[in-house]
Short mmCIF file of C-alpha atoms in Angstrom, two decimals:
data_model
loop_
_atom_site.label_atom_id
_atom_site.label_comp_id
_atom_site.label_asym_id
_atom_site.label_seq_id
_atom_site.Cartn_x
_atom_site.Cartn_y
_atom_site.Cartn_z
CA MET K 15 16.38 -31.99 -21.90
CA GLY K 16 12.86 -30.50 -22.13
CA GLN K 17 12.09 -26.84 -21.68
CA ARG K 18 11.06 -25.96 -18.14
CA ALA K 19 7.51 -24.87 -17.41
CA PRO K 20 6.96 -21.11 -17.24
CA LEU K 21 6.52 -19.43 -13.86
CA SER K 22 2.75 -18.96 -13.57
CA VAL K 23 1.65 -15.76 -11.84
CA GLY K 24 -1.96 -14.86 -11.03
CA PHE K 25 -3.34 -11.41 -10.26
CA LEU K 26 -6.55 -11.39 -8.21
CA LEU K 27 -8.37 -8.17 -9.11
CA PHE K 28 -10.93 -6.30 -7.02
CA PRO K 29 -13.13 -3.43 -8.29
CA GLY K 30 -11.23 -0.15 -8.16
CA PHE K 31 -7.80 -1.84 -8.17
CA PRO K 32 -4.80 0.39 -9.05
CA MET K 33 -4.14 -0.31 -12.73
CA ALA K 34 -0.52 0.86 -12.50
CA CYS K 35 0.26 -2.08 -10.21
CA LEU K 36 -1.06 -4.56 -12.79
CA THR K 37 0.82 -3.06 -15.73
CA SER K 38 3.99 -2.70 -13.64
CA ALA K 39 3.80 -6.44 -13.00
CA ILE K 40 2.92 -7.74 -16.46
CA GLU K 41 5.05 -5.53 -18.71
CA PRO K 42 8.49 -6.55 -17.33
CA LEU K 43 7.49 -10.23 -17.48
CA ARG K 44 6.33 -9.80 -21.08
CA ALA K 45 9.63 -8.10 -21.95
CA ALA K 46 11.64 -10.88 -20.28
CA ASN K 47 9.86 -13.45 -22.45
CA GLU K 48 10.64 -11.42 -25.57
CA ILE K 49 14.30 -10.87 -24.67
CA SER K 50 14.91 -14.49 -23.72
CA GLY K 51 13.00 -15.82 -26.72
CA ARG K 52 11.15 -18.23 -24.44
CA ARG K 53 7.91 -18.19 -22.50
CA GLU K 54 9.55 -18.09 -19.09
CA PHE K 55 6.61 -16.32 -17.46
CA GLU K 56 2.86 -16.58 -17.92
CA TRP K 57 0.12 -14.68 -16.16
CA LYS K 58 -3.60 -14.90 -15.54
CA LEU K 59 -6.13 -12.33 -14.43
CA VAL K 60 -8.26 -13.76 -11.63
CA ALA K 61 -11.51 -12.49 -10.12
CA GLU K 62 -14.25 -13.83 -7.88
CA ASN K 63 -16.59 -14.17 -10.87
CA ARG K 64 -16.56 -13.80 -14.64
CA VAL K 65 -17.73 -10.18 -14.65
CA PRO K 66 -15.14 -7.67 -16.00
CA VAL K 67 -13.33 -5.86 -13.19
CA ARG K 68 -13.13 -2.08 -13.42
CA SER K 69 -9.81 -0.49 -12.38
CA SER K 70 -9.28 2.80 -10.56
CA ALA K 71 -8.78 4.37 -14.02
CA GLU K 72 -12.27 3.08 -14.97
CA ILE K 73 -10.86 0.64 -17.53
CA GLY K 74 -12.36 -2.84 -17.40
CA PHE K 75 -10.37 -6.08 -17.43
CA GLU K 76 -11.94 -9.43 -18.24
CA PRO K 77 -10.68 -12.20 -15.94
CA ASP K 78 -9.12 -15.34 -17.41
CA VAL K 79 -10.35 -17.53 -14.56
CA THR K 80 -12.37 -17.22 -11.39
CA LEU K 81 -10.70 -17.65 -8.02
CA GLN K 82 -12.44 -20.98 -7.52
CA GLU K 83 -11.11 -22.21 -10.90
CA ALA K 84 -7.55 -20.96 -10.42
CA GLU K 85 -5.09 -23.86 -10.44
CA GLY K 86 -1.49 -24.44 -11.44
CA LEU K 87 -0.34 -21.06 -10.16
CA ASP K 88 3.09 -20.58 -8.64
CA GLN K 89 2.25 -17.14 -7.24
CA LEU K 90 -0.94 -15.17 -6.62
CA TYR K 91 -1.09 -11.44 -5.87
CA LEU K 92 -4.16 -9.54 -4.64
CA ILE K 93 -4.53 -6.06 -6.18
CA SER K 94 -7.20 -3.81 -4.72
CA PRO K 95 -8.04 -0.50 -3.06
CA PRO K 96 -7.79 -0.56 0.76
CA THR K 97 -11.57 -0.68 1.09
CA ALA K 98 -11.93 -3.89 -0.95
CA GLU K 99 -13.82 -6.84 0.46
CA PHE K 100 -14.63 -10.24 -0.99
CA ALA K 101 -18.12 -10.59 -2.44
CA ASP K 102 -18.21 -14.05 -0.82
CA PRO K 103 -15.83 -13.70 2.16
CA ARG K 104 -16.13 -17.23 3.55
CA ARG K 105 -15.72 -19.09 0.25
CA SER K 106 -13.05 -16.85 -1.23
CA ALA K 107 -10.91 -16.71 1.92
CA ALA K 108 -11.15 -20.49 2.16
CA ARG K 109 -9.95 -20.79 -1.42
CA LEU K 110 -6.95 -18.55 -0.68
CA ARG K 111 -6.05 -20.70 2.30
CA TRP K 112 -6.36 -23.84 0.14
CA LEU K 113 -4.02 -22.34 -2.47
CA ASP K 114 -1.60 -21.47 0.31
CA ARG K 115 -1.63 -25.06 1.54
CA THR K 116 -0.79 -26.28 -1.96
CA GLY K 117 2.40 -24.18 -1.93
CA VAL K 118 1.35 -21.10 -3.89
CA VAL K 119 3.30 -17.95 -2.99
CA MET K 120 0.71 -15.44 -1.76
CA GLY K 121 1.12 -11.69 -1.93
CA ALA K 122 -0.51 -8.30 -2.26
CA PHE K 123 0.07 -5.03 -4.08
CA SER K 124 -1.03 -1.68 -2.66
CA GLY K 125 -4.42 -1.98 -0.89
CA GLY K 126 -4.51 -5.71 -1.63
CA ILE K 127 -2.87 -6.23 1.76
CA PHE K 128 -6.26 -5.52 3.39
CA PRO K 129 -8.20 -8.49 1.93
CA LEU K 130 -5.09 -10.68 2.23
CA ALA K 131 -4.80 -9.88 5.94
CA ARG K 132 -8.56 -10.31 6.35
CA SER K 133 -8.26 -13.84 4.94
CA GLY K 134 -6.02 -14.78 7.90
CA LEU K 135 -2.90 -15.39 5.83
CA MET K 136 -0.73 -12.65 7.34
CA GLU K 137 -0.78 -13.75 10.98
CA ALA K 138 2.72 -13.48 12.52
CA ARG K 139 4.17 -12.31 9.21
CA PRO K 140 5.66 -8.91 8.28
CA CYS K 141 4.17 -6.96 5.40
CA SER K 142 4.60 -3.75 3.43
CA VAL K 143 1.80 -1.20 3.84
CA HIS K 144 1.60 1.99 1.79
CA TRP K 145 2.07 5.08 3.96
CA CYS K 146 -1.31 6.41 2.75
CA TYR K 147 -3.08 3.43 4.34
CA GLU K 148 -0.83 2.76 7.34
CA ALA K 149 -3.05 4.25 10.06
CA ALA K 150 -6.17 2.47 8.80
CA PHE K 151 -4.31 -0.83 8.41
CA LYS K 152 -2.87 -0.73 11.93
CA ALA K 153 -6.31 0.03 13.34
CA ASP K 154 -7.87 -2.94 11.50
CA PHE K 155 -4.98 -5.38 12.00
CA PRO K 156 -3.07 -4.41 15.16
CA ASN K 157 -1.48 -7.87 15.39
CA VAL K 158 0.00 -7.85 11.88
CA ASP K 159 3.60 -6.61 11.62
CA SER K 160 3.34 -3.74 9.12
CA ARG K 161 6.63 -2.34 7.80
CA GLU K 162 7.78 0.90 6.15
CA ALA K 163 9.74 -1.05 3.52
CA ALA K 164 8.45 -0.65 -0.04
CA LEU K 165 8.77 -4.40 -0.60
CA VAL K 166 8.72 -7.26 1.92
CA ARG K 167 9.48 -10.88 0.94
CA GLU K 168 9.18 -13.29 3.83
CA GLY K 169 8.99 -16.97 2.95
CA ARG K 170 5.91 -17.53 0.79
CA ARG K 171 4.52 -14.04 1.43
CA VAL K 172 5.35 -11.07 -0.80
CA THR K 173 3.82 -7.65 -0.15
CA VAL K 174 4.47 -4.45 -2.08
CA SER K 175 3.37 -0.90 -1.29
CA GLY K 176 2.94 0.57 -4.78
CA ALA K 177 3.45 0.32 -8.54
CA GLY K 178 7.11 1.37 -8.64
CA ALA K 179 8.02 -1.28 -6.09
CA VAL K 180 5.96 -3.85 -8.04
CA PHE K 181 8.26 -3.24 -11.00
CA ASP K 182 11.24 -3.82 -8.67
CA LEU K 183 9.72 -7.12 -7.54
CA MET K 184 9.28 -8.31 -11.11
CA LEU K 185 12.90 -7.42 -11.90
CA ARG K 186 13.95 -9.58 -8.95
CA LEU K 187 11.89 -12.50 -10.25
CA ILE K 188 13.47 -12.07 -13.68
CA GLU K 189 16.97 -12.00 -12.20
CA GLU K 190 16.32 -15.12 -10.13
CA ARG K 191 15.02 -17.02 -13.16
CA LEU K 192 17.02 -15.62 -16.09
CA GLY K 193 20.06 -13.92 -14.55
CA ARG K 194 21.25 -10.38 -14.01
CA ASP K 195 21.97 -9.63 -17.67
CA CYS K 196 18.36 -10.23 -18.68
CA MET K 197 17.07 -8.30 -15.66
CA THR K 198 19.29 -5.32 -16.54
CA GLU K 199 18.11 -5.35 -20.15
CA VAL K 200 14.47 -5.38 -19.06
CA ALA K 201 15.12 -2.46 -16.69
CA CYS K 202 16.81 -0.53 -19.52
CA TRP K 203 13.93 -1.24 -21.91
CA PHE K 204 11.66 0.70 -19.58
CA GLN K 205 14.33 3.20 -18.46
CA HIS K 206 13.82 1.99 -14.90
CA PRO K 207 16.69 3.76 -13.14
CA PHE K 208 17.56 1.29 -10.40
CA VAL K 209 16.40 -1.72 -8.41
CA ARG K 210 15.84 -0.87 -4.77
CA ASP K 211 17.42 -2.89 -2.00
CA ALA K 212 15.16 -5.43 -0.31
CA ASP K 213 14.84 -3.25 2.80
CA ALA K 214 14.46 0.11 1.05
CA SER K 215 11.96 2.35 2.80
CA GLN K 216 9.06 3.97 1.02
CA LYS K 217 9.42 7.53 -0.23
CA VAL K 218 7.18 9.71 1.93
CA PRO K 219 6.52 13.37 1.04
CA VAL K 220 7.24 16.15 3.50
CA ALA K 221 4.23 18.44 3.61
CA ARG K 222 4.74 21.77 1.85
CA SER K 223 8.46 21.23 1.19
CA GLY K 224 8.44 19.49 -2.18
CA GLY K 225 10.86 16.89 -0.78
CA THR K 226 10.83 13.50 0.91
CA THR K 227 11.72 12.51 4.45
CA ASP K 228 14.90 10.65 3.44
CA THR K 229 16.47 13.92 2.22
CA LEU K 230 16.08 15.70 5.59
CA PRO K 231 18.88 16.22 8.15
CA ALA K 232 19.22 13.39 10.65
CA ALA K 233 17.84 15.43 13.58
CA ILE K 234 14.70 16.37 11.65
CA ARG K 235 14.19 12.80 10.43
CA GLU K 236 14.43 11.60 14.02
CA ALA K 237 11.97 14.26 15.18
CA ILE K 238 9.48 13.16 12.53
CA ARG K 239 10.00 9.54 13.58
CA LEU K 240 9.14 10.53 17.15
CA PHE K 241 6.06 12.38 15.92
CA GLU K 242 5.02 9.29 13.93
CA THR K 243 5.38 6.97 16.90
CA HIS K 244 3.54 9.28 19.32
CA VAL K 245 0.31 10.09 17.50
CA GLU K 246 -2.07 8.79 20.15
CA ASP K 247 -0.01 10.25 23.01
CA PRO K 248 1.41 13.53 21.65
CA LEU K 249 4.81 14.72 22.85
CA ARG K 250 5.75 18.25 23.89
CA ILE K 251 7.83 20.04 21.26
CA PRO K 252 10.57 21.02 23.80
CA ASP K 253 10.89 17.33 24.73
CA VAL K 254 11.33 16.38 21.08
CA ALA K 255 13.99 19.07 20.62
CA ASN K 256 15.84 17.74 23.65
CA ALA K 257 15.54 14.16 22.36
CA VAL K 258 17.24 15.07 19.06
CA GLY K 259 19.98 17.03 20.81
CA LEU K 260 19.00 20.57 19.80
CA SER K 261 18.02 23.67 21.72
CA GLY K 262 14.39 24.65 21.40
CA ARG K 263 15.13 27.73 19.31
CA HIS K 264 17.58 25.94 16.99
CA PHE K 265 15.14 23.06 16.53
CA GLU K 266 12.28 25.43 15.63
CA ARG K 267 14.46 27.28 13.08
CA LEU K 268 15.92 24.15 11.49
CA PHE K 269 12.58 22.33 11.31
CA LYS K 270 10.86 25.28 9.64
CA ARG K 271 13.72 25.77 7.19
CA GLU K 272 13.60 22.11 6.11
CA THR K 273 9.84 21.51 6.06
CA GLY K 274 8.30 24.94 5.62
CA GLN K 275 6.32 24.56 8.84
CA SER K 276 6.86 24.90 12.55
CA PRO K 277 7.29 21.60 14.43
CA LEU K 278 3.96 22.11 16.21
CA ARG K 279 2.02 22.74 12.99
CA TYR K 280 3.72 19.80 11.25
CA TYR K 281 2.91 17.49 14.17
CA HIS K 282 -0.67 18.73 14.28
CA GLN K 283 -1.16 18.13 10.55
CA LEU K 284 0.49 14.71 10.79
CA ARG K 285 -1.99 13.61 13.45
CA LEU K 286 -4.92 14.86 11.39
CA THR K 287 -3.57 13.12 8.29
CA LYS K 288 -3.56 9.85 10.26
CA ALA K 289 -7.14 10.61 11.30
CA ARG K 290 -8.07 11.20 7.66
CA GLN K 291 -6.73 7.79 6.65
CA ARG K 292 -9.09 6.16 9.11
CA VAL K 293 -11.99 8.38 8.03
CA LEU K 294 -11.49 7.31 4.41
CA TYR K 295 -10.42 3.68 4.81
CA SER K 296 -12.18 2.40 7.92
CA ASN K 297 -15.62 2.37 9.52
CA ASP K 298 -14.34 3.53 12.91
CA SER K 299 -16.41 6.09 14.81
CA LEU K 300 -15.18 9.67 14.98
CA ARG K 301 -14.79 9.29 18.73
CA ASP K 302 -12.44 6.33 18.27
CA ILE K 303 -10.54 8.12 15.50
CA ALA K 304 -10.13 11.23 17.65
CA ALA K 305 -8.77 9.17 20.55
CA SER K 306 -6.31 7.42 18.22
CA VAL K 307 -4.70 10.75 17.26
CA GLY K 308 -4.54 12.27 20.73
CA TYR K 309 -7.85 14.12 21.17
CA MET K 310 -9.90 13.71 24.33
CA THR K 311 -13.17 14.25 22.39
CA SER K 312 -14.14 14.31 18.72
CA SER K 313 -15.34 17.95 18.59
CA PRO K 314 -11.92 19.68 18.45
CA MET K 315 -10.64 17.07 16.00
CA VAL K 316 -13.60 17.70 13.70
CA ARG K 317 -13.01 21.45 13.87
CA HIS K 318 -9.28 21.17 13.12
CA TYR K 319 -9.89 18.54 10.41
CA THR K 320 -12.31 20.87 8.64
CA GLU K 321 -9.89 23.79 8.89
CA ILE K 322 -7.02 21.83 7.31
CA PHE K 323 -8.83 19.72 4.70
CA GLY K 324 -11.72 22.07 3.89
CA VAL K 325 -14.38 19.45 4.58
CA SER K 326 -15.70 17.80 7.72
CA PRO K 327 -14.80 14.15 8.33
CA ARG K 328 -18.47 13.13 8.17
CA ASP K 329 -18.98 14.88 4.83
CA GLU K 330 -15.75 13.51 3.39
CA ARG K 331 -16.63 9.97 4.43
CA ARG K 332 -20.14 10.35 3.02
CA LEU K 333 -18.80 11.68 -0.30
CA THR K 334 -16.21 8.92 -0.55
CA LEU K 335 -18.80 6.22 0.13
CA SER K 336 -21.16 7.65 -2.50
CA MET K 337 -18.35 7.65 -5.08
CA ARG K 338 -17.50 4.02 -4.31
CA ARG K 339 -21.13 3.01 -4.66
CA ALA K 340 -21.42 4.89 -7.96
CA GLY K 341 -18.47 2.98 -9.39
CA PRO K 342 -20.16 -0.46 -9.67
CA ALA K 343 -23.30 1.22 -10.97
CA ARG K 344 -21.34 2.73 -13.85
CA VAL K 345 -19.82 -0.66 -14.60
CA GLU K 346 -23.24 -2.36 -14.65
CA ALA K 347 -24.58 0.34 -17.00
CA ALA K 348 -21.61 -0.15 -19.34
CA GLU K 349 -22.16 -3.91 -19.42
#
């Protein structure tokens, strides 16, 4: 009986892609090949053209094939920052849809969910969106079912929020192909402590507490959930206290003890953090952004934004855009 063909995995890279996601995908597959003594997995770096792609760490990667040349893949994952766009949107999106029709599993790591959703391949499908990008993603794709899970596998769609969860995904692929013993050995090679459950939520930091939301008491977690789901239409703090079954005074004390901030200040900063995501990762007007986080006009939002982040939203957006534009220029100079 002949040896089976290796599982062929492609990684479609965009300028500024998070390098940790790429290495977290390739290294466990490489280790699985070495442990099994067989080439069970192979991988290709894919890009829109033959020009080396510069990562977020400013390290360049030369693609093996262009997107138009990519064939024989079993799976293809888009890796990009949230601001990434195709250089040739019509042709590249059409190629992704063609690959999908041929049975290729399509997925995205980190900000790669943005160009994948833009290609039309996430309609009526759930996906994982990193908490840093969640507000901007929901504004751009209100009809896509974004989830808090670190990893979402739904049919032939696989989406992952960040590098740690990418490693988890690769361990799952190794287990499915080579068994649990091999998967465990790969995990131990890299001292990866555990494989998260399929529905594990992302770890989200609690401002100024040094902890994460999953470590908080149930009442505080529920209060934060209510804050998260009422950003555009802010709730009154006494109503939140009542909803979680605490007196106003007890709620204030407990919330401050666990998070280091009063509920009102935490809620205020949460809304402005959502606004900041859209300032950085969308082209929405300040008026629209202000309305999306519960302000009647943009002026008070701009004032509060500047107080908390030390820079106005216009200046921060301008600085971010200039840094993005400088990136390709540095690459061209290096080439």
